[in-house]
Amino acid sequence: MWRKENIMIVFSCVAFNILLVSVSSQSDQVHQDPPEIYSQPGTTATISCRHELQDYNRILWYRQPGGGGRMTLLGLMNVDQQQLEDGVTAKMSGGAMKGQTCLFTTEELQLGGTARYFCAAYRCANYEAYFGQGTKLTVLEPNRTAIPPTVRVLKPSPNEGGQTRTLVCVATDFYPDHVSVSWTVNGNKRLSGVATDAAATRLDDFYRITSRLTVYVKEWQNRGKDFACVVDFFNGTETVNRIDSIRGVKGRLLFERKYLRIAQNAKLAYCAFIVKSCVYGAFVVFLLWKLQKSRKTEK
């Protein structure tokens, strides 16, 4: 249980620093491991945190529900003394000074206890708090093991118009939802034009996620281009990837331009023919009129 003076210290620091969670969550000053964990119901999990910040001597631990939402403070390591929030039965060990490792061991996990855990190094007097990248912890359902995804890349819809085309990557039939999706073009990672679902969607007993890559028509209509969707999946021991790819189609752009040019030339020729025909017709009418007038004059 916390002492009153510690509560005041933490409140004054956290009130200022909690607003910095989003901007500090990727700080390279704080090293949190592992990034992902699978656990069985009734077991515990241990997460480590270490920072490289001079004079920072406290590490806070937070828990965020698996579906997102507000982070809950679990406790802190003050130099080498653990101080837990009321009702929290987790354990901490190690130290919170620069270069030291602080270990956080969860309480016994229950089904539905999936969450993200974050550590944060801080010191008072309005110093910025630095957060680790977080640890995603999933409590597996009974008698279930990790199953990697099946990945498929779909070519653009034939009804898609404009100057761009959209490729769709669909990853299905995986469990649990520890995946990340990226795209490569001829082996080079592509960042622009990529839109991926914010989170995987559960369908029955498995998960599904989609990602879209938008490219220009000229790039898609190039058989030398290889578009690959890479899905990284954590299997409980290591991260493995599943890949599917599709090649660009035979370019029709030059043919289409040539066809349009021929069509435009034909249209112009036809218009010229019509104009000439009209002029010729007018000339014939004029001659007939002159001929008739001449005959009337002779009479």
PDB file of C-alpha atoms in Angstrom, residues 19 24 41 91 110 121 124 126 130 136 163 167 184 196 232 240 248-249 274 288 293:
ATOM      1  CA  LEU A  19      -0.699  13.705 -21.348  1.00  0.00           C
ATOM      2  CA  SER A  24       6.518   9.437 -25.901  1.00  0.00           C
ATOM      3  CA  PRO A  41      -5.123 -18.841 -17.938  1.00  0.00           C
ATOM      4  CA  LYS A  91       5.218  -8.061  -8.291  1.00  0.00           C
ATOM      5  CA  GLN A 110      -7.647 -14.947 -16.491  1.00  0.00           C
ATOM      6  CA  ALA A 121      10.585   6.270 -16.822  1.00  0.00           C
ATOM      7  CA  CYS A 124       9.549  14.983 -11.056  1.00  0.00           C
ATOM      8  CA  ASN A 126       8.086  18.877 -14.756  1.00  0.00           C
ATOM      9  CA  TYR A 130       9.302   8.490 -21.559  1.00  0.00           C
ATOM     10  CA  LYS A 136       0.880  -6.947 -26.050  1.00  0.00           C
ATOM     11  CA  GLN A 163      -5.318   7.325 -62.729  1.00  0.00           C
ATOM     12  CA  LEU A 167      -4.504  -3.842 -54.704  1.00  0.00           C
ATOM     13  CA  THR A 184       6.876  -4.239 -50.903  1.00  0.00           C
ATOM     14  CA  THR A 196      -4.402  -1.041 -43.292  1.00  0.00           C
ATOM     15  CA  ASP A 232       4.236 -10.719 -39.755  1.00  0.00           C
ATOM     16  CA  VAL A 240       7.178 -15.474 -38.764  1.00  0.00           C
ATOM     17  CA  GLY A 248       1.731  -6.087 -62.824  1.00  0.00           C
ATOM     18  CA  VAL A 249      -0.325  -6.723 -65.931  1.00  0.00           C
ATOM     19  CA  ILE A 274     -18.034  16.532 -93.875  1.00  0.00           C
ATOM     20  CA  LEU A 288     -26.793  24.745-110.900  1.00  0.00           C
ATOM     21  CA  LYS A 293     -29.983  31.782-114.451  1.00  0.00           C
TER      22      LYS A 293
END
